[in-house]
Amino acid sequence: MSGNISAEWGQLENDLAAAVAGREVYANGLCINTNIVEAKLDEGNIEEAESALRDGLSLNFEEARALLGRLEYQRGNVEAALRVFDGIDLQAAILRMQPSLAEKPPSKKGRSRTESLHAVSQHAASLVLEAIYLKARSLQKLGKVTEAAHECKSVLDAVEKIFYHGIPDVLVDYKLQDTVSRAVELLPELWKQAGCYPEAMSAYRRALLSQWNLDNDCCARIQKGFAVFLLYSGVEVSPPSLAVQIDGSYVPRNNLEEAILLFMILMRKFYLGKTQWDPSVIEHLTFALSLCSQTSVLAKQLEEVMPGFFQRVERWKSLALGYSGAGQEITALVLLRKSLHKHEKPDDLMSLLLAAKICSEDSLLAAEGVGYAQRAIINAQGVHKHLKGVGLRMLGLCLGKQAKVSSSDFERSRLQSEALKSLDAAVALEHDNSDLIFDLGVQYAEHRNLNAALRYARRYIDTTGGSVLKGWRLLALVLSAQQRYSEAQVVTDAALDETAKWEQGPLLRMKAKLKTSQSLHTEAIETYRYLLALVQAQRKSYGPLRSTPLTEDDKVNEYEVWHGLANLYSSLSHWNDAEICLGKARALIEYSAETLHRRGQVSEALAAYVNALLLEPSYVPCKILIGAVLSKMGSKMLPVARTLLSDALRIEPTNRMAWYHLALVHRDDGRIADAADCFQAASMLEESDPIESFSSII
Amino acid sequence: MSFDTTVDSATTTTTTEPTTPTPTSPHISWSDSFSEAQTAIKTLSTILPSIPPSLTSSDNPSSALLHDAETSAEISRLLRHPDSGAGGDHLCRWLYDTFQSAKPDLQLVVLRFLPLIAGLYLSRVPLRKPLAGFEAVLLAIYAHETVSRNGQAVTVTIPDLSHSSIYHETKLNTKNNATELNLTVISASLEPHGTVRSTRRARIVGVALELYYSKISQMPSESKIDFCEFCTLWAGQDGDAYKNGPDDEVVETGEAKENCEGENVGAKEGRIPLPWELLQPVLRILGHCLMGYKKNNELYEAACGACRSLYARSLHDINPKAILATRSLLRLVKMEANSEDKVDHTEIVMSNVINL
């Protein structure tokens, strides 16, 4: 204890003494105070200062000059330091050093001799290299960065010449290693300052790919600097050459890949405890991976982070964002449920909104989503008040989705009107939000308020400038529901003009259906043929890289097209053609409810329908058709038919065919008033029936 | 590659006297673009009210045109005119012709105005104004990129540390076939477009911005500031709530509360749809403006503002990818602001006792 303190005291006294008496230099077992030397330097008398050093410490010319330079540098006289360094021919000194060091092959016999030689030469090398390094630093401080970079580079070149087998781990002078490490770290910075980006890039690679015996922290700093440079500089230079490639190892091909690789390596160093945790690295990595849409990889990285670096709710939130961004919504929701638990952060607005959004996409989760959205609305206060509209929108979407699975009519209409109320409140806050306008259009359309739906569909096209396909489709569908087929046709044609061929599928399908509704059968068949060609071309050219511009809902599957054609042919009573189409469809997907349903001829119909229903218990068209077939089998079957049709209506209350057949059942059973009601419902719905279900565009 | 050499030669010639090009030197492309640039400047002088004489007499007219603040301001003023961008717009015609000259250093001049063109164009689309002039320039840039990429998609193979790589410390040749590397498309394949179809509009502008990003280190900061301003406009959200970073637990000050009263909180005019094909290049450019090497205070502030607005917007859209990207940028900005006087690891140890 006391020894420690006295040692510290001694150190402090030394420092004080140095401050009063000036600096001291130790060399060759000698020591001198630099006061006299510095005085001579101040007079501008370099030679005398030099000779004072040489005499006092028995140094040679270069050593004395190097020392003088360092003295000046340390005193902040960078220009003077430069003048001193300019007086030494450093390159010559390096040349002299090379043979004496490099040519000696390590032999067991002369080991002790070589070692001592190494020690001496390393000492000299250290002095010379430090001198060049300080020269580079001086130039940098004077703003001559390009020259500085050249000097700094010559340090590294010299090191490579002197130690052409790489710097030995042991037996190396720590001062020499310090200088080398600093030069390795400084060089890319200098090139960047000089605006020479390709040189900076190769300096970074040289730093990281050659053996400089850098310590972990220094290496990590360089790796981070390089990765940041790669990620943000916007300078694309050639990727690392294949020469450095080891068989089977991963070589990045562009800036982004190289940056991500380096950040991942840094992350691993953190959890191996090799370097200190640097929170900026995960943020850089997050940015890079989000740009690549690879947020699931990000989630994996976050999962690997040791506990203690992140607050757990923070980690869950980031993970949820990552998984949700990668389309793994349920995983995201599980994480959000944890972070929204009442003991964690139940009021976190972003988590609430994301949870509500995920729930709004699944009718079975919608009720849960309603809760999140309501909590979000309550918490959207103060500076977060701008998010209140988002909360209202989510509430509206969740309610609308919940309405679809509600068990009673009363419940359904209550939920639907609440959904609309909520969306209306949202649009009052965010009148420019195009997504919201679209949601309103769809909600109103599903509610069969076609005038309002039309208004929003038009507004959506206006605010998006017609840039979103689903906007055109909504408008055309609403028009078709109003039986304004020719206008719908005009909209579809306009949309086709605004769409690249590759993405025209859904529009062509609509066009074909529109033609069918207008009884333009030949044109409809023509359109279907065109669509079929497109779909088949798409299927053939779907490489892994092709699929991105088309999201799932923009694609038309071939199976659907065959079905449409089959429908068309069967309505024309071309049974053979219809059968062929169905055969094609069946070849694509065996045992689909739809195919079985279409193939159902009177004799086999029922069996086929039942099979279809077994495959997909909530397939409404089959329920209706079984109901229809049963209702023709005599009065005993009528109650069964009625149950099936009511069930179909529970799932799809706006299905006019179900109402129609239910009316027939009521009539045959003698309930004329009920039958009249149902007929009326069916005919009203027929007047507002779109050619495709509104939900097909969401 | 040829691009770099011409630019290098152009910058070197500013310091030395222009020499007569020898057939083998890269100066050829420079002297080629010299006459083209002079023609371009001559044409420009018929469109702008005045052209500074330094431009016409410059040894390197392309670079002078790119960096001349006065001319750029004049062009920007004309572009921002409410009736600009129509089919008969002379300036758009000039920009189109200049880009079509296929001289890389002249194309840079056109790209310098891309933020303005794209920004004005996308903001004016809902107004149903004639914009054929802007569209022509954008299509020319898109077509250039389509040709130079040969229509191919840009992909990224996401590294996986279980595969050894050039930066692994232990250079073990671990044969690892268990995990497949993740291939992801960051810019989809390009089809040629003769007109701007409205559903492809975002893509065309997005691709033009990708080209802008690839040349961004050569762009003057005014151009980038223009870009950041349009980002704020497009976001249509006020990001002021996130001035202290994205995670700040809000301290309710009276002032902040007052500002938030009123119905239309934070929403601003100019909001446009931001699909990922547009947002992704926007974020890359923004990343450069914030984290890129050369710092310019005005640009930095503009980029911070844009980033905050886009963060607010991504919350409104509940777009996880955009939230993650913008939130990370804002956190990085905050970290940078909080870390004062960093240790310079490249400085030598200054001690009063020097041991030789």
XYZ file of N, CA, C and O in Angstrom, chain B residues 70-145:
304
model
N -23.756 30.180 -58.903
C -24.660 31.167 -59.489
C -25.556 30.513 -60.555
O -26.778 30.654 -60.536
N -24.890 29.770 -61.469
C -25.653 29.123 -62.528
C -26.617 28.088 -61.961
O -27.780 28.003 -62.381
N -26.122 27.319 -60.979
C -26.989 26.298 -60.389
C -28.214 26.938 -59.761
O -29.335 26.427 -59.907
N -28.000 28.050 -59.076
C -29.125 28.726 -58.430
C -30.127 29.195 -59.480
O -31.343 29.085 -59.293
N -29.589 29.668 -60.601
C -30.455 30.159 -61.675
C -31.261 29.003 -62.278
O -32.478 29.109 -62.477
N -30.583 27.890 -62.525
C -31.289 26.715 -63.075
C -32.341 26.242 -62.083
O -33.487 25.945 -62.452
N -31.959 26.188 -60.792
C -32.909 25.734 -59.775
C -34.132 26.637 -59.747
O -35.268 26.160 -59.612
N -33.884 27.943 -59.885
C -34.998 28.890 -59.839
C -35.970 28.614 -60.990
O -37.181 28.584 -60.812
N -35.407 28.384 -62.170
C -36.258 28.094 -63.326
C -37.008 26.781 -63.149
O -38.187 26.667 -63.490
N -36.296 25.789 -62.589
C -36.951 24.488 -62.403
C -38.106 24.598 -61.424
O -39.127 23.946 -61.571
N -37.917 25.432 -60.400
C -38.947 25.546 -59.370
C -40.134 26.397 -59.826
O -41.121 26.501 -59.098
N -40.040 26.995 -60.961
C -41.144 27.804 -61.456
C -42.402 26.945 -61.547
O -42.348 25.809 -62.013
N -43.552 27.469 -61.096
C -44.761 26.630 -61.039
C -45.160 26.002 -62.372
O -45.819 24.964 -62.391
N -44.773 26.599 -63.479
C -45.192 26.039 -64.768
C -44.085 25.263 -65.463
O -44.199 24.923 -66.647
N -43.022 24.981 -64.741
C -41.912 24.290 -65.389
C -42.255 22.819 -65.598
O -43.242 22.315 -65.073
N -41.401 22.160 -66.354
C -41.526 20.715 -66.485
C -42.489 20.233 -67.542
O -42.693 19.029 -67.697
N -43.096 21.169 -68.280
C -44.009 20.743 -69.335
C -43.206 20.255 -70.540
O -41.982 20.332 -70.566
N -43.926 19.762 -71.528
C -43.260 19.191 -72.683
C -42.379 20.179 -73.432
O -41.329 19.824 -73.944
N -42.783 21.439 -73.468
C -42.024 22.407 -74.242
C -40.987 23.180 -73.447
O -40.463 24.184 -73.923
N -40.725 22.709 -72.234
C -39.796 23.425 -71.357
C -38.374 23.357 -71.927
O -37.814 22.272 -72.108
N -37.792 24.537 -72.212
C -36.458 24.552 -72.833
C -35.397 24.004 -71.902
O -34.449 23.352 -72.334
N -35.553 24.317 -70.624
C -34.545 23.868 -69.675
C -34.549 22.336 -69.577
O -33.494 21.699 -69.559
N -35.755 21.760 -69.536
C -35.841 20.294 -69.497
C -35.238 19.698 -70.760
O -34.538 18.696 -70.725
N -35.523 20.344 -71.872
C -34.949 19.920 -73.147
C -33.422 19.927 -73.048
O -32.748 19.001 -73.457
N -32.893 21.018 -72.459
C -31.439 21.144 -72.318
C -30.896 20.036 -71.422
O -29.889 19.394 -71.723
N -31.579 19.798 -70.311
C -31.124 18.756 -69.390
C -31.151 17.395 -70.085
O -30.222 16.594 -69.965
N -32.217 17.171 -70.856
C -32.340 15.902 -71.572
C -31.191 15.748 -72.569
O -30.491 14.739 -72.594
N -30.986 16.799 -73.391
C -29.918 16.723 -74.394
C -28.556 16.548 -73.743
O -27.712 15.801 -74.230
N -28.351 17.281 -72.651
C -27.058 17.203 -71.977
C -26.823 15.803 -71.453
O -25.719 15.262 -71.542
N -27.873 15.200 -70.897
C -27.688 13.839 -70.394
C -27.442 12.877 -71.544
O -26.600 11.980 -71.445
N -28.146 13.088 -72.651
C -28.004 12.192 -73.792
C -26.646 12.325 -74.476
O -26.305 11.497 -75.311
N -25.896 13.374 -74.142
C -24.576 13.523 -74.755
C -23.679 12.351 -74.383
O -22.653 12.131 -75.015
N -24.078 11.617 -73.330
C -23.353 10.419 -72.897
C -21.934 10.719 -72.446
O -21.086 9.838 -72.417
N -21.669 11.980 -72.124
C -20.357 12.302 -71.551
C -20.514 12.283 -70.025
O -21.282 13.084 -69.472
N -19.802 11.379 -69.379
C -20.031 11.202 -67.939
C -19.970 12.495 -67.136
O -20.792 12.709 -66.244
N -19.021 13.371 -67.444
C -18.931 14.567 -66.597
C -20.062 15.552 -66.877
O -20.436 16.337 -66.013
N -20.625 15.477 -68.075
C -21.809 16.313 -68.330
C -23.055 15.689 -67.703
O -23.951 16.385 -67.239
N -23.073 14.364 -67.698
C -24.215 13.695 -67.065
C -24.283 14.022 -65.576
O -25.366 14.113 -64.997
N -23.103 14.213 -64.989
C -23.081 14.606 -63.582
C -23.840 15.911 -63.373
O -24.514 16.096 -62.361
N -23.696 16.829 -64.329
C -24.375 18.120 -64.202
C -25.886 17.913 -64.159
O -26.583 18.538 -63.366
N -26.372 16.988 -64.995
C -27.806 16.721 -65.001
C -28.224 16.051 -63.694
O -29.233 16.411 -63.085
N -27.416 15.082 -63.265
C -27.743 14.373 -62.027
C -27.776 15.330 -60.838
O -28.528 15.127 -59.892
N -26.964 16.366 -60.901
C -26.930 17.340 -59.825
C -28.326 17.934 -59.582
O -28.673 18.308 -58.480
N -29.117 18.005 -60.660
C -30.462 18.581 -60.531
C -31.543 17.513 -60.357
O -32.719 17.832 -60.301
N -31.114 16.261 -60.283
C -32.112 15.195 -60.137
C -32.993 15.365 -58.896
O -34.210 15.183 -58.978
N -32.409 15.723 -57.733
C -33.285 15.899 -56.567
C -34.410 16.890 -56.828
O -35.564 16.624 -56.474
N -34.088 17.971 -57.488
C -35.121 18.963 -57.793
C -36.147 18.411 -58.773
O -37.355 18.546 -58.571
N -35.634 17.776 -59.834
C -36.549 17.278 -60.862
C -37.466 16.226 -60.273
O -38.694 16.298 -60.398
N -36.874 15.241 -59.602
C -37.681 14.162 -59.033
C -38.634 14.715 -57.979
O -39.808 14.333 -57.925
N -38.109 15.634 -57.170
C -38.928 16.185 -56.100
C -40.118 16.948 -56.631
O -41.259 16.722 -56.221
N -39.858 17.835 -57.568
C -40.954 18.621 -58.134
C -41.921 17.723 -58.869
O -43.141 17.860 -58.760
N -41.368 16.773 -59.604
C -42.214 15.901 -60.406
C -43.187 15.129 -59.528
O -44.405 15.171 -59.732
N -42.642 14.430 -58.518
C -43.523 13.600 -57.688
C -44.517 14.455 -56.907
O -45.639 14.043 -56.663
N -44.090 15.651 -56.524
C -45.017 16.491 -55.763
C -46.116 17.059 -56.646
O -47.200 17.382 -56.169
N -45.833 17.195 -57.942
C -46.831 17.825 -58.809
C -47.754 16.833 -59.485
O -48.747 17.236 -60.099
N -47.424 15.550 -59.402
C -48.255 14.560 -60.089
C -49.735 14.678 -59.717
O -50.593 14.698 -60.608
N -50.060 14.790 -58.406
C -51.494 14.868 -58.085
C -52.172 16.126 -58.634
O -53.393 16.189 -58.697
N -51.382 17.117 -59.028
C -51.976 18.364 -59.520
C -52.419 18.257 -60.980
O -52.988 19.196 -61.530
N -52.125 17.117 -61.595
C -52.507 16.890 -62.997
C -52.007 18.004 -63.926
O -52.732 18.527 -64.743
N -50.749 18.362 -63.727
C -50.157 19.357 -64.636
C -49.375 18.619 -65.706
O -48.952 17.482 -65.491
N -49.150 19.259 -66.857
C -48.308 18.595 -67.856
C -46.859 18.540 -67.360
O -46.287 19.563 -66.962
N -46.291 17.349 -67.344
C -44.954 17.184 -66.770
C -44.033 16.413 -67.715
O -43.075 15.790 -67.291
N -44.341 16.479 -69.010
C -43.593 15.666 -69.970
C -42.115 16.017 -69.984
O -41.272 15.150 -70.242
N -41.784 17.277 -69.695
C -40.370 17.682 -69.689
C -39.598 16.952 -68.616
O -38.535 16.370 -68.863
N -40.143 16.971 -67.387
C -39.500 16.248 -66.289
C -39.425 14.762 -66.602
O -38.412 14.109 -66.375
N -40.528 14.243 -67.159
C -40.579 12.804 -67.436
C -39.510 12.408 -68.436
O -38.887 11.347 -68.298
N -39.281 13.273 -69.421
C -38.274 12.948 -70.433
C -36.898 12.807 -69.786
O -36.156 11.858 -70.079
N -36.564 13.735 -68.886
C -35.257 13.663 -68.232
C -35.168 12.399 -67.388
O -34.176 11.652 -67.436
N -36.223 12.128 -66.619
C -36.210 10.951 -65.752
C -36.100 9.662 -66.561
O -35.355 8.748 -66.207
N -36.830 9.628 -67.676
C -36.773 8.427 -68.522
C -35.386 8.245 -69.135
O -34.910 7.120 -69.277
N -34.755 9.368 -69.484
C -33.408 9.268 -70.059
C -32.452 8.665 -69.039
O -31.633 7.791 -69.357
N -32.574 9.118 -67.790
C -31.696 8.595 -66.746
C -32.009 7.115 -66.502
O -31.112 6.277 -66.384
N -33.302 6.805 -66.470
C -33.706 5.411 -66.260
C -33.162 4.522 -67.376
O -32.629 3.441 -67.132
N -33.294 5.020 -68.612
C -32.836 4.222 -69.748
C -31.326 4.004 -69.679
O -30.833 2.905 -69.952
N -30.610 5.053 -69.275
C -29.159 4.936 -69.148
C -28.800 3.820 -68.165
O -27.937 2.981 -68.422
N -29.494 3.822 -67.030
C -29.217 2.825 -65.996
C -29.614 1.421 -66.479
O -28.909 0.449 -66.208
